PDB file of C-alpha atoms in Angstrom:
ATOM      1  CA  UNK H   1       0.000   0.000   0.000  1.00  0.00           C
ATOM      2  CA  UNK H   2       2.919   2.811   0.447  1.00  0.00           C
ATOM      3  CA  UNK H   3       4.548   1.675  -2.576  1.00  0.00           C
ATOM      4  CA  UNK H   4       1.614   1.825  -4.701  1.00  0.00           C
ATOM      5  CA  UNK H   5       0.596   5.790  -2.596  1.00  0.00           C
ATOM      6  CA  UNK H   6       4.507   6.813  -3.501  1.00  0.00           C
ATOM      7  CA  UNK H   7       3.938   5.654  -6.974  1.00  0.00           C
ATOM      8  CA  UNK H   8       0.502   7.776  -7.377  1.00  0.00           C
ATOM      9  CA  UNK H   9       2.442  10.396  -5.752  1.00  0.00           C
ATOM     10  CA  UNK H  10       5.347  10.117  -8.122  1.00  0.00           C
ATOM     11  CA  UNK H  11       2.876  10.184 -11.129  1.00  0.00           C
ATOM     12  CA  UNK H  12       0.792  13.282  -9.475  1.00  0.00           C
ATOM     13  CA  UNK H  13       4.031  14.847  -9.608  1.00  0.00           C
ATOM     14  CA  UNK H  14       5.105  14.420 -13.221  1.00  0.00           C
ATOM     15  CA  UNK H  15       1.637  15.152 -14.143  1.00  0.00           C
ATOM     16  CA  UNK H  16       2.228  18.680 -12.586  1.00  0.00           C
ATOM     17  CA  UNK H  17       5.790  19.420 -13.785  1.00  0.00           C
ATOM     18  CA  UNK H  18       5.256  17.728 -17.424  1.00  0.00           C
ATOM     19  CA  UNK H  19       4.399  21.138 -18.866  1.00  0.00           C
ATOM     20  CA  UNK H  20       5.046  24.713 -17.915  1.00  0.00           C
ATOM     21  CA  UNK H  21       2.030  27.617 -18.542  1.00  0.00           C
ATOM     22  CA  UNK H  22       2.874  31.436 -19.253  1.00  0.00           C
ATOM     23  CA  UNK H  23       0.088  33.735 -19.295  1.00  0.00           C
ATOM     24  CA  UNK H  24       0.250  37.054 -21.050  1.00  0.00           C
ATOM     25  CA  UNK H  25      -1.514  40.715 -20.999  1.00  0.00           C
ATOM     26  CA  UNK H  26      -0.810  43.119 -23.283  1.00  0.00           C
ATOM     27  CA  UNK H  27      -2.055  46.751 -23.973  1.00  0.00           C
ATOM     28  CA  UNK H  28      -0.970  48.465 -27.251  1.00  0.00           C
ATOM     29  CA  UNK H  29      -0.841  51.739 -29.185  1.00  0.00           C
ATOM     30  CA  UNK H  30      -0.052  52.866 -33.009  1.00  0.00           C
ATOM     31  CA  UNK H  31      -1.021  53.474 -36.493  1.00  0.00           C
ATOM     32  CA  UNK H  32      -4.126  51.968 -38.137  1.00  0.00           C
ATOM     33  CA  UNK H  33      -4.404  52.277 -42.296  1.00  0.00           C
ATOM     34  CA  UNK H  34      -7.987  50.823 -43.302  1.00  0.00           C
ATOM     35  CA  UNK H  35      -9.116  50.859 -46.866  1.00  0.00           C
ATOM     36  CA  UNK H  36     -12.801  49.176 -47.689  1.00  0.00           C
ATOM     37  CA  UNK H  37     -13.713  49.803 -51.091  1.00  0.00           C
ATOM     38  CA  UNK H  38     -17.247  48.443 -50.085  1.00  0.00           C
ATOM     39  CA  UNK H  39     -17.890  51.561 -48.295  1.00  0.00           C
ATOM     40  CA  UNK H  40     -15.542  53.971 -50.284  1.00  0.00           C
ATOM     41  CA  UNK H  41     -12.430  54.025 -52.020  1.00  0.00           C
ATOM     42  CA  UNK H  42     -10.699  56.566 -49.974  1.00  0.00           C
ATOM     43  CA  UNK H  43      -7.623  55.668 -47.754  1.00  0.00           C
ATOM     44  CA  UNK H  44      -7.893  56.290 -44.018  1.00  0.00           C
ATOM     45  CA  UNK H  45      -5.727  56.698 -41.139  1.00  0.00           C
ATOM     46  CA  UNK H  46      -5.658  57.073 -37.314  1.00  0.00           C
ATOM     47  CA  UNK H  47      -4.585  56.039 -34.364  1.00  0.00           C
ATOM     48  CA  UNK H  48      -5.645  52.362 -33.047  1.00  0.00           C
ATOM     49  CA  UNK H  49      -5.490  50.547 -29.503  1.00  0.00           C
ATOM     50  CA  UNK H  50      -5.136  46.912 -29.103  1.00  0.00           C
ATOM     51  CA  UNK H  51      -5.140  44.299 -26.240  1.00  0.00           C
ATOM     52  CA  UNK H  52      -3.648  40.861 -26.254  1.00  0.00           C
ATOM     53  CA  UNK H  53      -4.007  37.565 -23.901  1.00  0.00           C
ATOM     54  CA  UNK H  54      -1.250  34.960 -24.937  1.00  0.00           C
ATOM     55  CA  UNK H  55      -1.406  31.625 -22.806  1.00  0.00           C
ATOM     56  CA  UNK H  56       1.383  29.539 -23.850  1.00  0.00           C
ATOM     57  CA  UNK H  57       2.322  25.824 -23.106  1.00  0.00           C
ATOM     58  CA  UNK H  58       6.389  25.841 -22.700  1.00  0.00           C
ATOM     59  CA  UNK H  59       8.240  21.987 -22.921  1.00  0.00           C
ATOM     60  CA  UNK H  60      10.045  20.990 -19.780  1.00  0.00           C
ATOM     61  CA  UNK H  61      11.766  18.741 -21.332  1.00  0.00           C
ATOM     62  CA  UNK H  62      12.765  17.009 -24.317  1.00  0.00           C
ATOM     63  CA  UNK H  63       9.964  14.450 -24.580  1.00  0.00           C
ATOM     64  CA  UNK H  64       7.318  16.964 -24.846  1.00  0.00           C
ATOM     65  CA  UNK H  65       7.714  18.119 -28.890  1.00  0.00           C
ATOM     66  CA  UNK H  66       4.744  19.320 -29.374  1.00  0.00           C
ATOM     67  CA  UNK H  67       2.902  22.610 -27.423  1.00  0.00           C
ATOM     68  CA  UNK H  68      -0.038  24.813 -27.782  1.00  0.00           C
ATOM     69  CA  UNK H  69      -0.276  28.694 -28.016  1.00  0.00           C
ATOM     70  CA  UNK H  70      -3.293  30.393 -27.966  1.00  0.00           C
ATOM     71  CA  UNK H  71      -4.346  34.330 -28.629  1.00  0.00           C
ATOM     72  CA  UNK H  72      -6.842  36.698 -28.050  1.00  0.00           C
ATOM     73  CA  UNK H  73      -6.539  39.893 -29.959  1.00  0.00           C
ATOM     74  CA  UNK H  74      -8.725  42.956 -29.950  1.00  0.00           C
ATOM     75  CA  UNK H  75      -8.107  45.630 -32.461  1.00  0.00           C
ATOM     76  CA  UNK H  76      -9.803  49.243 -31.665  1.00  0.00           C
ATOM     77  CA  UNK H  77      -9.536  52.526 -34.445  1.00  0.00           C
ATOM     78  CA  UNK H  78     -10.424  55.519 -35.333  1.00  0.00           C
ATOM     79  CA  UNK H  79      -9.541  56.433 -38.574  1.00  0.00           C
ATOM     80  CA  UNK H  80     -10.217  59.567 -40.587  1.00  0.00           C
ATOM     81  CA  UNK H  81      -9.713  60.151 -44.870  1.00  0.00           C
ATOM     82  CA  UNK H  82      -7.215  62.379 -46.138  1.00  0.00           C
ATOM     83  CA  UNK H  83      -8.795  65.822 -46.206  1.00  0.00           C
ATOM     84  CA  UNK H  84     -10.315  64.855 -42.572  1.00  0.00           C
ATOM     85  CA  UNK H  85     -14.191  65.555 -43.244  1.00  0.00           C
ATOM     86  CA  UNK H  86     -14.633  61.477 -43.214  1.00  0.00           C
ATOM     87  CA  UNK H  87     -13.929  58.962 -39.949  1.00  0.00           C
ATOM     88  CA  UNK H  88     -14.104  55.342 -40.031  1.00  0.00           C
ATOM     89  CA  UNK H  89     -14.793  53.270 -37.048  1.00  0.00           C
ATOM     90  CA  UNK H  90     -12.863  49.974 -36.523  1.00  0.00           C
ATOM     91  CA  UNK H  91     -13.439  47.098 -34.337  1.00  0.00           C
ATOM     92  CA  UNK H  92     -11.858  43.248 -34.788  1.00  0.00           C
ATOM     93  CA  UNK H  93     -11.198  40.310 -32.871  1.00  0.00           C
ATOM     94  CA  UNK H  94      -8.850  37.978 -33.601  1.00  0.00           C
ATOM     95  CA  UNK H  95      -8.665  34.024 -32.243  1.00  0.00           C
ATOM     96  CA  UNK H  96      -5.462  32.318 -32.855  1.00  0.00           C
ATOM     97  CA  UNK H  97      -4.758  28.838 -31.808  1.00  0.00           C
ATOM     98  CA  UNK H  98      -1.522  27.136 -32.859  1.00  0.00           C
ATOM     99  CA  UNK H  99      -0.232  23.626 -32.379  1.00  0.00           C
ATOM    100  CA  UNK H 100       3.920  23.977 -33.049  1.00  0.00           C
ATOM    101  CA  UNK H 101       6.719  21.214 -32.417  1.00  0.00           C
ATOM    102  CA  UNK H 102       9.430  21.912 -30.636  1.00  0.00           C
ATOM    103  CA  UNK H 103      13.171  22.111 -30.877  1.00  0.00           C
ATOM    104  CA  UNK H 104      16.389  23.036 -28.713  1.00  0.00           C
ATOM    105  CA  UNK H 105      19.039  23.485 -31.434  1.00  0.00           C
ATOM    106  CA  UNK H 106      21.682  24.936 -28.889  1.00  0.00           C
ATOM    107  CA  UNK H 107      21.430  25.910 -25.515  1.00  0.00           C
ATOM    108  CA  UNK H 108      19.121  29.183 -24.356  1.00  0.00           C
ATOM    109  CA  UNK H 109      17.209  28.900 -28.086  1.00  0.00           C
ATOM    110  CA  UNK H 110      14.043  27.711 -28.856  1.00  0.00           C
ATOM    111  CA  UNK H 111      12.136  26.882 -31.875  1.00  0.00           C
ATOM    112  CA  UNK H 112       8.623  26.192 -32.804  1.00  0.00           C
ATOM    113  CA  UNK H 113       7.226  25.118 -36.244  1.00  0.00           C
ATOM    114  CA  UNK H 114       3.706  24.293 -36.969  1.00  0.00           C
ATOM    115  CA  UNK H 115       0.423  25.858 -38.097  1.00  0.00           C
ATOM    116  CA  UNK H 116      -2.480  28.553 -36.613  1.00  0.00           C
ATOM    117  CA  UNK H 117      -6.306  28.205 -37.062  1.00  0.00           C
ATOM    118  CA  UNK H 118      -7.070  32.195 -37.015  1.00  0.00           C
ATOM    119  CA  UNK H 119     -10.964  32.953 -35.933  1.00  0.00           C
ATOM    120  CA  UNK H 120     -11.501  36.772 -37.347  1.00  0.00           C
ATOM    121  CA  UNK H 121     -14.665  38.640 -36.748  1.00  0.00           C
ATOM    122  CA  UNK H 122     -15.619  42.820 -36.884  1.00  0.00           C
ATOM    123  CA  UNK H 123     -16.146  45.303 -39.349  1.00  0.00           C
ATOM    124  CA  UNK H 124     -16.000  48.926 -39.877  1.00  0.00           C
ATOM    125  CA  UNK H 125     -18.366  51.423 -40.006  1.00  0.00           C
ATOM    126  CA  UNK H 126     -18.130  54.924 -41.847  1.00  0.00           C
ATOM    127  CA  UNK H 127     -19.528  57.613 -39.809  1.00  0.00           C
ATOM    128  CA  UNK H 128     -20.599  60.185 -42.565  1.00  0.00           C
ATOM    129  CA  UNK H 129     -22.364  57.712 -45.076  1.00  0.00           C
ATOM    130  CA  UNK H 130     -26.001  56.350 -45.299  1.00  0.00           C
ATOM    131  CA  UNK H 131     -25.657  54.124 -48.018  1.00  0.00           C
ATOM    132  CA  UNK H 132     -23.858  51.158 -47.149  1.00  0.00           C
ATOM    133  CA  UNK H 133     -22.283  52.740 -44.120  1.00  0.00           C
ATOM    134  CA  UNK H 134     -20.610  49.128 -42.559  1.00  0.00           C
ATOM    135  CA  UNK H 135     -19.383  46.382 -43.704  1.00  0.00           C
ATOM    136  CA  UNK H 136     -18.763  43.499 -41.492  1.00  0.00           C
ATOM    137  CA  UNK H 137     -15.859  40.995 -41.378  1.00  0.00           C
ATOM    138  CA  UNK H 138     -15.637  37.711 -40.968  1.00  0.00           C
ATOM    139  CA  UNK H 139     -13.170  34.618 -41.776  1.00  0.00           C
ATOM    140  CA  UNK H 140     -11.591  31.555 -40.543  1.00  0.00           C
ATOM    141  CA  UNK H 141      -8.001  30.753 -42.213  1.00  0.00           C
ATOM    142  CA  UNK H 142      -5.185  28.386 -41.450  1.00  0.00           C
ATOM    143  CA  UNK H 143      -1.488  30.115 -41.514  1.00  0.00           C
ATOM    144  CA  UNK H 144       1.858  27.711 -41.280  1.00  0.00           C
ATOM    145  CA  UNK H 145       3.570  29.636 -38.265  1.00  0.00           C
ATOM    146  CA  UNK H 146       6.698  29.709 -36.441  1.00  0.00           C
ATOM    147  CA  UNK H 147       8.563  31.588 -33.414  1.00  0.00           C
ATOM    148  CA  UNK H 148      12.225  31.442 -32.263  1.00  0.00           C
ATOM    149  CA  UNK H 149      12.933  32.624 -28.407  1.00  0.00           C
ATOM    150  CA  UNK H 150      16.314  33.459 -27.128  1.00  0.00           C
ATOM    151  CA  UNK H 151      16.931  33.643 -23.372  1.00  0.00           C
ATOM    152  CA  UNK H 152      19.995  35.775 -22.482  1.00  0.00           C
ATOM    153  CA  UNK H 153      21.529  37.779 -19.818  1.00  0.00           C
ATOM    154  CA  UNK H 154      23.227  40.940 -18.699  1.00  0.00           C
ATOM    155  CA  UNK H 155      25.015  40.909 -15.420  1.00  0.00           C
ATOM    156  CA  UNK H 156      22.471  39.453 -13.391  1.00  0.00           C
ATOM    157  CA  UNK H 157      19.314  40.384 -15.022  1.00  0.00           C
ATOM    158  CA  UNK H 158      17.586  37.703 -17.238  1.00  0.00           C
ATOM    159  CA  UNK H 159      16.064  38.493 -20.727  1.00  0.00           C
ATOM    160  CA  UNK H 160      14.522  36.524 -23.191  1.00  0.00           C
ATOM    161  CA  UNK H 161      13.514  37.771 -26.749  1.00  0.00           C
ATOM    162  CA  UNK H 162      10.947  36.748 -28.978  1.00  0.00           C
ATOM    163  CA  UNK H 163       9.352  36.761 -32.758  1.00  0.00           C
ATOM    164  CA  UNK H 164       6.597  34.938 -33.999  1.00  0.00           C
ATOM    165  CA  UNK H 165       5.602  34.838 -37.501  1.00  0.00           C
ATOM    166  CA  UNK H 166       2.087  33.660 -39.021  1.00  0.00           C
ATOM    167  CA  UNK H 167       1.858  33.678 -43.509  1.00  0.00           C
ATOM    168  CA  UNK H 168      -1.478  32.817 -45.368  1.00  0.00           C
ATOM    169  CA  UNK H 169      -2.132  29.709 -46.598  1.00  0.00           C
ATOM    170  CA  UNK H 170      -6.095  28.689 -47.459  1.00  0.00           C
ATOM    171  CA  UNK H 171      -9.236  29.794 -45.664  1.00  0.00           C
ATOM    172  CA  UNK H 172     -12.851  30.873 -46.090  1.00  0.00           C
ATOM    173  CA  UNK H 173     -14.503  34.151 -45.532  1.00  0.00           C
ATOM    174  CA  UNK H 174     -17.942  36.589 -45.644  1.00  0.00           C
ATOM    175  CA  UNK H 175     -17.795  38.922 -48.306  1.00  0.00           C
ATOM    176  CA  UNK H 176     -20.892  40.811 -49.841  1.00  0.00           C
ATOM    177  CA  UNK H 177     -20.669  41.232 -53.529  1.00  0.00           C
ATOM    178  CA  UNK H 178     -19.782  44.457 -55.526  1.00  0.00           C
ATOM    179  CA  UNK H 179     -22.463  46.258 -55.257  1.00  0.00           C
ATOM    180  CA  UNK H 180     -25.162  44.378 -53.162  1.00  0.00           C
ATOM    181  CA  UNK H 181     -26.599  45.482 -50.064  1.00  0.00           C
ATOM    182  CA  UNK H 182     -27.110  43.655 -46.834  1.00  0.00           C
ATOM    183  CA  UNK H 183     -30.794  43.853 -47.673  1.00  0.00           C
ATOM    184  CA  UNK H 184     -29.959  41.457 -50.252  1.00  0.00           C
ATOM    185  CA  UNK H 185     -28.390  39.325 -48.105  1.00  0.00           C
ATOM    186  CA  UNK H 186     -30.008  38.639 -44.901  1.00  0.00           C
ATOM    187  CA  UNK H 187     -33.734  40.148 -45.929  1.00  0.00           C
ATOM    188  CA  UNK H 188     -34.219  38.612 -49.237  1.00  0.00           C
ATOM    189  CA  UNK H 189     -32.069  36.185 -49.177  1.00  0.00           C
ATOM    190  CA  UNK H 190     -30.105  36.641 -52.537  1.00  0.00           C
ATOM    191  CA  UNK H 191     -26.997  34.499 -52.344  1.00  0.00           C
ATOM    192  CA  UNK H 192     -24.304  35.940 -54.537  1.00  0.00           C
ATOM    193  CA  UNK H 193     -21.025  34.306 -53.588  1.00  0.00           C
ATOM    194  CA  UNK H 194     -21.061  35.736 -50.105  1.00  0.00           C
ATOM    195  CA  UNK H 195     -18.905  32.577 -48.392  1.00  0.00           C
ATOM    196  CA  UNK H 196     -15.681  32.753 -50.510  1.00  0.00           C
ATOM    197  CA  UNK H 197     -12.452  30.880 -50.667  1.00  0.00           C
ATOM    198  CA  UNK H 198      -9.502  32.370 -50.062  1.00  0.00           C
ATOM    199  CA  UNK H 199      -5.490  31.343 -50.337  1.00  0.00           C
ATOM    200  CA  UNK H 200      -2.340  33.649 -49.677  1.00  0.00           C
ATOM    201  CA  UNK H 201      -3.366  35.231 -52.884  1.00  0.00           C
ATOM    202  CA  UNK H 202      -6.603  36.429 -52.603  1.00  0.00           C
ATOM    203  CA  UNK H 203      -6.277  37.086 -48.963  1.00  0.00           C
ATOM    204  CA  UNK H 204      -2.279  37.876 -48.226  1.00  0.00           C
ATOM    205  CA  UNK H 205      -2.947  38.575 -44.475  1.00  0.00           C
ATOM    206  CA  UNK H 206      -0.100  38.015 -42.452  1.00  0.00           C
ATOM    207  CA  UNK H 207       1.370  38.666 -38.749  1.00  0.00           C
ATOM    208  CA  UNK H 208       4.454  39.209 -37.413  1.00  0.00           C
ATOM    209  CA  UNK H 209       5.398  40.167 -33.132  1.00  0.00           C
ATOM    210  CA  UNK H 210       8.752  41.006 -31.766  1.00  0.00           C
ATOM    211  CA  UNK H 211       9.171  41.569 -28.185  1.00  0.00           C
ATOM    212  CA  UNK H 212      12.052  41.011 -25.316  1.00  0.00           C
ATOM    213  CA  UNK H 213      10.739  39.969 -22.005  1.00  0.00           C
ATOM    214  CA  UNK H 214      12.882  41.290 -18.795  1.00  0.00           C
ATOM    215  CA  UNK H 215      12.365  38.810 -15.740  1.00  0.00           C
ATOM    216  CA  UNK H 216      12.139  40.861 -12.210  1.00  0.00           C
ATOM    217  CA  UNK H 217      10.930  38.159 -10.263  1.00  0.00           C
ATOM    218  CA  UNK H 218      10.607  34.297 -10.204  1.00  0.00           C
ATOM    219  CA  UNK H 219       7.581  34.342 -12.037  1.00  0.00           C
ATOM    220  CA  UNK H 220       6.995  37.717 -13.131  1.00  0.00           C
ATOM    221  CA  UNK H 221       8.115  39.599 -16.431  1.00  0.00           C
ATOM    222  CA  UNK H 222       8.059  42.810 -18.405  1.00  0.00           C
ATOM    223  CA  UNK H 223       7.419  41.972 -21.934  1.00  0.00           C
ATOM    224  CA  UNK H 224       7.860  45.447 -24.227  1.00  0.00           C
ATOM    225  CA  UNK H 225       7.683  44.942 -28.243  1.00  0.00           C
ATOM    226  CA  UNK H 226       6.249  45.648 -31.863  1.00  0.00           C
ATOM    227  CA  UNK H 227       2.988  43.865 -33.188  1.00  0.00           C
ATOM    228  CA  UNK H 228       2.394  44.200 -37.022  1.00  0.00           C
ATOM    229  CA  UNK H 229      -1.348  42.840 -38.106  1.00  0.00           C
ATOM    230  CA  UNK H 230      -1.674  42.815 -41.938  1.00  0.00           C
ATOM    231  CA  UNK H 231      -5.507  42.076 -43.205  1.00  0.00           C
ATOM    232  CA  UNK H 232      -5.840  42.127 -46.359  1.00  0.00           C
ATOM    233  CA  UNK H 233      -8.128  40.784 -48.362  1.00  0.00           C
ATOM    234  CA  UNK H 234      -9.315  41.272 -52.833  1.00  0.00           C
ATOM    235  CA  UNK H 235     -13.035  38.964 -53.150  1.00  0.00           C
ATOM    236  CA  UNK H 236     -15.547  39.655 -54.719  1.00  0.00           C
ATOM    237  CA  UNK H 237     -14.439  43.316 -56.971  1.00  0.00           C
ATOM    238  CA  UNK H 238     -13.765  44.623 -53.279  1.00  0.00           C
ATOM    239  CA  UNK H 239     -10.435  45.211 -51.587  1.00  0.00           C
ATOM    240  CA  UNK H 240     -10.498  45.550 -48.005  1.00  0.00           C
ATOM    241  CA  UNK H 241      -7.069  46.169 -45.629  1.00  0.00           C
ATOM    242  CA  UNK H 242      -6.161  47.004 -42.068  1.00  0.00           C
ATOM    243  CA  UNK H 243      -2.939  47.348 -41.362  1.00  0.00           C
ATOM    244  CA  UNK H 244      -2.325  47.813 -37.598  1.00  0.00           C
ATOM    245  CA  UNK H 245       1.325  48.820 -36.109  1.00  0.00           C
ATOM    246  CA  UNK H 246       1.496  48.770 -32.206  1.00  0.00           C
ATOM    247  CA  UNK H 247       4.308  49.326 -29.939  1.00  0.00           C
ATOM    248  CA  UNK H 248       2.985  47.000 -26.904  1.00  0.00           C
ATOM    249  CA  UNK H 249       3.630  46.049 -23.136  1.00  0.00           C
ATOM    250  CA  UNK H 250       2.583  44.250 -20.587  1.00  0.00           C
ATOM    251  CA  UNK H 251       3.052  41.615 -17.988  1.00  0.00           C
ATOM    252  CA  UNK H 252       3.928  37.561 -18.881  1.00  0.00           C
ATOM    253  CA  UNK H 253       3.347  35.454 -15.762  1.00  0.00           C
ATOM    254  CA  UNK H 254       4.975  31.521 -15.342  1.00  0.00           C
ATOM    255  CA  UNK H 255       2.596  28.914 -13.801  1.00  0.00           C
TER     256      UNK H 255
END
């Protein structure tokens, strides 16, 4: 009976210390470019917030190849045309979920390979039009993705940087059709390719993040960095992009 309660202990045990959990919160601020021919074919600019969760599962060891990262991502704007008489509002969410494998080339460096299921829903709405004022967004795309993360010190503070990259590959997505109205849509039901296909050339949306993390306690770390969100999309005789550039930071927590 105590050999079989140390071995359920010993298992309890590994079952704790087989993978490691970080948690991240970020806040961010920068430059949003939004063009939606939909709604007009003007260019618009601004200033956009965003906020990102990151909970990451790190390896403990080499057995365990193969992790999971997921993202929440909410994108904020407020954009305005280039004479200023015209604001667009933005709004997006972003869902990313990636499944990488793992590998320890040399010491202090890790690298992940593998591919993200991005979940993208929001839309934008022009504040001075009445026909067609919004125009929602919605898709669901799979992107091969990889990161590389370097841990590295100076005297005897502890640093780790970071860059993650995610490039289109397939995917489907809404899309109204040149010149048809909601109405159409959802009231009358008049299908008109509205659920469309999309690969890394119809839709070249990619993602790229770059931050350094500076460890003050055990468990507790500064992360500071650049996020660069590319959406792009040409379906349908409409081209639609939002590019979003935010300098972030926040607070990554190990469990």
């Amino acid at each position: 009976m105590r050999t079989l309660s140390r071995i359920l202990l010993c298992l309890a045990f590994a079952a704790t210390t087989a993978k490691a959990q970080t948690t991240t919160h970020m806040i961010g601020v920068g430059k949003s470019k939004i063009l939606e021919t939909y709604l007009t074919p003007e260019h618009f600019s601004g200033t956009g917030l965003t906020y990102l969760y990151i909970k990451d599962t790190a390896p403990t060891d080499t057995l365990r190849r193969w992790t999971t990262t997921i993202e929440h991502e909410v994108d904020l704007s407020k954009t305005k045309d280039r004479s200023g008489n015209t604001s667009d509002l933005e709004a997006t969410y972003n869902l990313y979920w990636a499944r990488y494998y793992n590998l320890q080339p040399i010491d202090n460096l890790r690298l992940q390979f593998g591919a993200a299921a991005n979940l993208r829903l929001g839309g934008i709405y022009n504040m001075t039009s009445s026909n067609n004022p919004g125009q929602a967004h919605a898709s669901l795309s799979i992107m091969p993705s990889a990161t590389a993360a370097y841990n590295f010190s100076i005297g005897n503070q502890h640093f780790s940087a970071r860059y993650e990259l995610n490039l289109p590959l397939v995917g489907v997505m809404f899309s109204p059709n040149y010149g048809q109205s909601y109405y159409e849509i959802f009231c009358q039901g008049n299908y008109d390719h509205n659920i469309v296909p999309t690969t890394s050339i119809s839709a070249p949306t990619f993602r790229q993040m770059a931050t350094i993390d500076w460890r003050f306690s055990q468990s507790m770390s500064l992360r500071v960095g650049y996020l660069g969100n590319y959406m792009q999309s040409k379906v349908n005789n409409l081209k639609s992009h939002i590019y979003a550039h935010r300098i972030m930071i926040g607070i990554t927590r190990s469990l």
